Amino acid sequence: MRIWDDVIYEIKERNLKGKIVTMAATLLVLTGVIGVKQAVPTSSTVGNRELPIYCVETDEKKIALTFDAAWGNEDTKQIMEILRKHNIKVTFFMTGGWVEKYPDDVKMILAEGHDLGNHSENHKNMSQISDSEKESELMKVHEKVKNLTGYEMSLFRPPYGDYNNAVVKTAKKCGYYTIQWDVDSLDWKDYGVDSIIKTVTEHKHLGNGSIILCHNGAKYTAQALDTLITTLKEKGYTFVPLSELIYKDNYHMNHEGRQIADGGN
């Protein structure tokens, strides 16, 4: 089992809204007010486990940079400026609370060609709630983003990296690919700019098809981003959003959570 299979990262503020909101959202799903999307045709089963996508097998030197947006917004403008400067597209995974608080930024991120991803409504441990609650956690955010932008999200990152078979299956039922990462910047630990750059660019798992985890709202991420991107480009990597990195169908997974096109090993 790969090291990151046990990784559980922290956030500084949990956007929990209580049982009343959860029950109401669940009722909306059950009554059809919030619909469930068509299931994603995937093969994520390895043995008796359902695995999210940690990385992708590819001969091309392409990687995906991702940002989890669950708290704060002070550095979003700076992050966007740096991404614009380097002309790269990334993926933002957003909670429902973040979408509500910063709708203009959600629109801006999409307008500039980046992926919008689902990070759940209330940032709960998804493996610890019922399947109906899982659906409402996914679809509540989905409907918010769809109503705001018209965009149909299809990428889901479980809060804290917490998942089990039921989480992956429920996400699939809701039309989502479950996404993890194989390179954690550890920016959420606030170790500093140099630490973020070194952790990512010298990471032992960094390679073709890697998925890099960062956060907007972390103390040093925006300051480290320009050098991080420059260094990875110097190593020959091309940045693509997750929607262009992952295989949408005709694939299988290996025990590491690596997505492999059918016909591969």
Short mmCIF file of C-alpha atoms in Angstrom, two decimals:
data_model
loop_
_atom_site.label_atom_id
_atom_site.label_comp_id
_atom_site.label_asym_id
_atom_site.label_seq_id
_atom_site.Cartn_x
_atom_site.Cartn_y
_atom_site.Cartn_z
CA MET A 1 0.00 0.00 0.00
CA ARG A 2 1.39 3.38 -0.93
CA ILE A 3 2.23 5.86 1.77
CA TRP A 4 -0.41 8.38 0.76
CA ASP A 5 -3.16 5.78 1.17
CA ASP A 6 -2.99 6.61 4.89
CA VAL A 7 -2.63 10.36 4.48
CA ILE A 8 -5.28 12.41 6.28
CA TYR A 9 -4.73 16.11 6.00
CA GLU A 10 -6.05 18.88 8.20
CA ILE A 11 -7.90 22.09 7.55
CA LYS A 12 -7.98 25.12 9.81
CA GLU A 13 -11.71 25.64 9.93
CA ARG A 14 -14.45 23.09 9.36
CA ASN A 15 -17.48 24.44 7.60
CA LEU A 16 -19.96 22.28 9.50
CA LYS A 17 -23.55 23.44 9.51
CA GLY A 18 -25.29 20.99 11.80
CA LYS A 19 -27.85 18.25 11.59
CA ILE A 20 -30.71 20.45 10.40
CA VAL A 21 -28.92 21.43 7.20
CA THR A 22 -27.84 17.85 6.57
CA MET A 23 -31.36 16.53 7.07
CA ALA A 24 -32.81 19.19 4.81
CA ALA A 25 -30.28 18.47 2.07
CA THR A 26 -30.93 14.76 2.38
CA LEU A 27 -34.66 15.37 2.02
CA LEU A 28 -34.05 17.40 -1.12
CA VAL A 29 -32.15 14.52 -2.67
CA LEU A 30 -34.71 11.92 -1.66
CA THR A 31 -37.62 13.97 -2.94
CA GLY A 32 -35.90 14.70 -6.24
CA VAL A 33 -35.47 18.45 -5.75
CA ILE A 34 -31.75 17.83 -5.97
CA GLY A 35 -31.16 15.18 -8.59
CA VAL A 36 -28.40 12.61 -8.83
CA LYS A 37 -26.40 12.66 -12.05
CA GLN A 38 -26.01 9.67 -14.31
CA ALA A 39 -23.46 7.22 -12.95
CA VAL A 40 -19.89 7.43 -14.25
CA PRO A 41 -18.87 4.32 -16.24
CA THR A 42 -15.63 3.47 -14.44
CA SER A 43 -13.69 0.44 -13.26
CA SER A 44 -12.20 1.38 -9.89
CA THR A 45 -12.31 -2.05 -8.25
CA VAL A 46 -9.05 -3.70 -7.18
CA GLY A 47 -9.68 -6.95 -5.36
CA ASN A 48 -12.42 -6.09 -2.89
CA ARG A 49 -11.54 -2.40 -2.72
CA GLU A 50 -12.93 0.60 -4.54
CA LEU A 51 -10.07 3.03 -5.16
CA PRO A 52 -10.01 6.71 -6.01
CA ILE A 53 -7.59 8.02 -8.61
CA TYR A 54 -4.24 8.90 -7.04
CA CYS A 55 -2.31 9.34 -10.29
CA VAL A 56 -2.47 8.38 -13.96
CA GLU A 57 -0.26 6.16 -16.07
CA THR A 58 0.95 8.11 -19.09
CA ASP A 59 4.07 8.29 -21.25
CA GLU A 60 3.67 12.06 -21.44
CA LYS A 61 5.34 14.32 -18.87
CA LYS A 62 2.08 15.90 -17.80
CA ILE A 63 0.87 16.52 -14.27
CA ALA A 64 -2.13 18.11 -12.58
CA LEU A 65 -1.95 20.83 -9.95
CA THR A 66 -4.97 20.96 -7.65
CA PHE A 67 -6.18 23.33 -4.94
CA ASP A 68 -8.63 22.50 -2.18
CA ALA A 69 -10.78 25.52 -1.30
CA ALA A 70 -12.43 24.95 2.06
CA TRP A 71 -11.53 28.06 4.00
CA GLY A 72 -10.19 31.53 3.34
CA ASN A 73 -9.83 33.48 0.13
CA GLU A 74 -7.08 35.97 0.79
CA ASP A 75 -4.64 34.48 -1.70
CA THR A 76 -6.97 33.42 -4.52
CA LYS A 77 -6.29 36.55 -6.57
CA GLN A 78 -2.53 36.10 -6.27
CA ILE A 79 -2.76 32.41 -7.16
CA MET A 80 -4.82 33.23 -10.23
CA GLU A 81 -2.32 35.88 -11.32
CA ILE A 82 0.53 33.36 -11.12
CA LEU A 83 -1.43 30.73 -13.03
CA ARG A 84 -2.23 33.35 -15.67
CA LYS A 85 1.43 34.35 -15.88
CA HIS A 86 2.47 30.75 -16.56
CA ASN A 87 -0.56 30.07 -18.78
CA ILE A 88 -1.46 26.87 -16.99
CA LYS A 89 -4.83 25.42 -16.03
CA VAL A 90 -5.50 23.65 -12.74
CA THR A 91 -8.38 22.20 -10.72
CA PHE A 92 -10.09 23.79 -7.71
CA PHE A 93 -12.02 21.53 -5.33
CA MET A 94 -14.56 23.66 -3.46
CA THR A 95 -16.84 23.14 -0.49
CA GLY A 96 -20.40 24.40 -0.52
CA GLY A 97 -19.54 27.05 2.02
CA TRP A 98 -16.70 28.36 -0.13
CA VAL A 99 -18.98 28.53 -3.16
CA GLU A 100 -21.56 30.49 -1.16
CA LYS A 101 -19.03 32.93 0.27
CA TYR A 102 -17.07 33.59 -2.92
CA PRO A 103 -19.39 33.17 -5.92
CA ASP A 104 -17.53 35.75 -8.01
CA ASP A 105 -14.30 33.82 -7.57
CA VAL A 106 -16.01 30.59 -8.59
CA LYS A 107 -17.15 32.30 -11.78
CA MET A 108 -13.68 33.77 -12.37
CA ILE A 109 -11.94 30.41 -11.91
CA LEU A 110 -14.24 28.80 -14.46
CA ALA A 111 -14.05 31.72 -16.88
CA GLU A 112 -10.26 31.42 -16.96
CA GLY A 113 -10.44 27.80 -18.04
CA HIS A 114 -9.81 25.92 -14.81
CA ASP A 115 -11.69 22.83 -13.62
CA LEU A 116 -14.24 23.17 -10.83
CA GLY A 117 -14.29 20.19 -8.49
CA ASN A 118 -16.55 19.07 -5.64
CA HIS A 119 -15.10 18.99 -2.11
CA SER A 120 -18.45 18.25 -0.39
CA GLU A 121 -20.94 20.59 1.22
CA ASN A 122 -19.74 20.55 4.83
CA HIS A 123 -16.26 18.98 4.74
CA LYS A 124 -17.27 15.92 6.74
CA ASN A 125 -15.52 12.57 7.00
CA MET A 126 -17.46 10.92 4.21
CA SER A 127 -16.82 7.36 5.38
CA GLN A 128 -18.57 8.10 8.68
CA ILE A 129 -21.95 9.23 7.34
CA SER A 130 -24.83 7.36 5.73
CA ASP A 131 -25.06 6.82 1.99
CA SER A 132 -27.97 9.24 1.75
CA GLU A 133 -25.90 11.88 3.55
CA LYS A 134 -23.01 11.17 1.18
CA GLU A 135 -25.29 11.89 -1.76
CA SER A 136 -26.56 15.13 -0.24
CA GLU A 137 -22.99 16.24 0.58
CA LEU A 138 -22.11 15.79 -3.08
CA MET A 139 -25.25 16.99 -4.80
CA LYS A 140 -25.86 20.08 -2.65
CA VAL A 141 -22.58 21.58 -3.91
CA HIS A 142 -23.20 20.26 -7.40
CA GLU A 143 -26.48 22.13 -7.66
CA LYS A 144 -25.00 25.32 -6.20
CA VAL A 145 -22.26 25.39 -8.82
CA LYS A 146 -24.60 24.40 -11.62
CA ASN A 147 -27.09 27.13 -10.69
CA LEU A 148 -24.29 29.68 -10.36
CA THR A 149 -22.33 28.87 -13.51
CA GLY A 150 -24.15 26.21 -15.54
CA TYR A 151 -21.12 23.96 -15.06
CA GLU A 152 -21.64 20.25 -14.36
CA MET A 153 -18.89 19.11 -12.00
CA SER A 154 -17.62 15.54 -12.30
CA LEU A 155 -14.52 15.47 -10.08
CA PHE A 156 -14.79 14.81 -6.34
CA ARG A 157 -12.11 14.96 -3.66
CA PRO A 158 -13.18 13.56 -0.27
CA PRO A 159 -12.47 15.87 2.68
CA TYR A 160 -9.38 14.82 4.65
CA GLY A 161 -8.68 12.22 1.96
CA ASP A 162 -11.12 10.02 3.88
CA TYR A 163 -12.89 7.34 1.86
CA ASN A 164 -14.06 3.75 1.83
CA ASN A 165 -15.79 1.56 -0.74
CA ALA A 166 -19.15 3.23 -0.11
CA VAL A 167 -17.71 6.72 -0.70
CA VAL A 168 -16.26 5.80 -4.09
CA LYS A 169 -19.43 3.92 -5.10
CA THR A 170 -21.71 6.75 -4.03
CA ALA A 171 -19.61 9.30 -5.89
CA LYS A 172 -19.77 7.13 -8.99
CA LYS A 173 -23.55 6.87 -8.62
CA CYS A 174 -23.69 10.68 -8.50
CA GLY A 175 -21.63 10.96 -11.69
CA TYR A 176 -18.26 11.66 -10.10
CA TYR A 177 -14.70 10.40 -10.42
CA THR A 178 -13.14 10.29 -6.94
CA ILE A 179 -9.75 11.99 -6.90
CA GLN A 180 -6.90 11.79 -4.37
CA TRP A 181 -3.25 12.76 -4.92
CA ASP A 182 0.20 11.20 -4.97
CA VAL A 183 2.15 14.39 -4.17
CA ASP A 184 1.14 16.33 -1.06
CA SER A 185 2.73 19.78 -0.86
CA LEU A 186 2.11 19.80 2.92
CA ASP A 187 1.32 23.50 2.52
CA TRP A 188 -1.38 23.06 5.16
CA LYS A 189 1.35 22.49 7.77
CA ASP A 190 2.70 26.04 7.30
CA TYR A 191 6.33 24.91 7.17
CA GLY A 192 7.26 27.77 4.86
CA VAL A 193 7.86 28.63 1.21
CA ASP A 194 11.05 26.62 0.73
CA SER A 195 9.48 23.57 2.33
CA ILE A 196 6.55 23.60 -0.10
CA ILE A 197 8.83 23.93 -3.13
CA LYS A 198 11.20 21.18 -2.01
CA THR A 199 8.43 18.83 -0.88
CA VAL A 200 6.76 18.95 -4.29
CA THR A 201 9.67 19.20 -6.70
CA GLU A 202 11.75 16.54 -4.93
CA HIS A 203 8.86 14.27 -3.97
CA LYS A 204 9.66 10.59 -4.43
CA HIS A 205 6.33 9.93 -6.13
CA LEU A 206 6.52 12.86 -8.55
CA GLY A 207 6.35 11.61 -12.11
CA ASN A 208 4.28 11.43 -15.27
CA GLY A 209 0.59 11.61 -14.38
CA SER A 210 1.10 12.89 -10.84
CA ILE A 211 -1.65 14.77 -9.02
CA ILE A 212 -0.35 17.50 -6.70
CA LEU A 213 -2.30 18.63 -3.64
CA CYS A 214 -2.22 22.29 -2.60
CA HIS A 215 -4.66 24.60 -0.83
CA ASN A 216 -5.73 28.13 -1.37
CA GLY A 217 -5.95 29.81 2.00
CA ALA A 218 -2.76 28.15 3.27
CA LYS A 219 -0.20 30.57 4.68
CA TYR A 220 2.68 30.16 2.21
CA THR A 221 1.18 28.54 -0.90
CA ALA A 222 0.81 31.66 -3.03
CA GLN A 223 4.36 32.75 -2.18
CA ALA A 224 5.77 29.37 -3.19
CA LEU A 225 3.67 28.87 -6.31
CA ASP A 226 5.69 30.81 -8.90
CA THR A 227 8.97 29.03 -8.11
CA LEU A 228 7.19 25.68 -7.75
CA ILE A 229 5.70 25.95 -11.23
CA THR A 230 8.93 27.25 -12.76
CA THR A 231 10.96 24.40 -11.24
CA LEU A 232 8.54 21.75 -12.47
CA LYS A 233 8.53 23.25 -15.95
CA GLU A 234 12.34 23.15 -15.92
CA LYS A 235 12.06 19.44 -15.14
CA GLY A 236 10.06 19.08 -18.34
CA TYR A 237 6.56 18.78 -16.93
CA THR A 238 3.46 20.18 -18.58
CA PHE A 239 0.49 21.20 -16.43
CA VAL A 240 -3.01 20.11 -17.39
CA PRO A 241 -6.30 20.24 -15.50
CA LEU A 242 -7.53 16.94 -14.10
CA SER A 243 -10.26 16.76 -16.73
CA GLU A 244 -7.48 16.40 -19.32
CA LEU A 245 -5.26 14.10 -17.26
CA ILE A 246 -7.60 11.31 -16.18
CA TYR A 247 -9.17 8.68 -18.42
CA LYS A 248 -12.94 9.05 -18.53
CA ASP A 249 -13.68 5.45 -19.51
CA ASN A 250 -12.03 2.22 -20.69
CA TYR A 251 -9.56 2.09 -17.82
CA HIS A 252 -8.71 0.07 -14.75
CA MET A 253 -6.81 0.75 -11.53
CA ASN A 254 -3.83 -0.96 -9.95
CA HIS A 255 -3.30 -1.47 -6.22
CA GLU A 256 -1.52 1.90 -5.93
CA GLY A 257 -4.54 3.85 -7.16
CA ARG A 258 -2.89 4.48 -10.51
CA GLN A 259 -5.37 4.84 -13.34
CA ILE A 260 -4.34 2.77 -16.36
CA ALA A 261 -5.91 2.82 -19.82
CA ASP A 262 -7.35 -0.55 -20.84
CA GLY A 263 -4.70 -2.36 -22.81
CA GLY A 264 -2.05 -1.13 -20.37
CA ASN A 265 -0.41 -3.23 -17.66
#
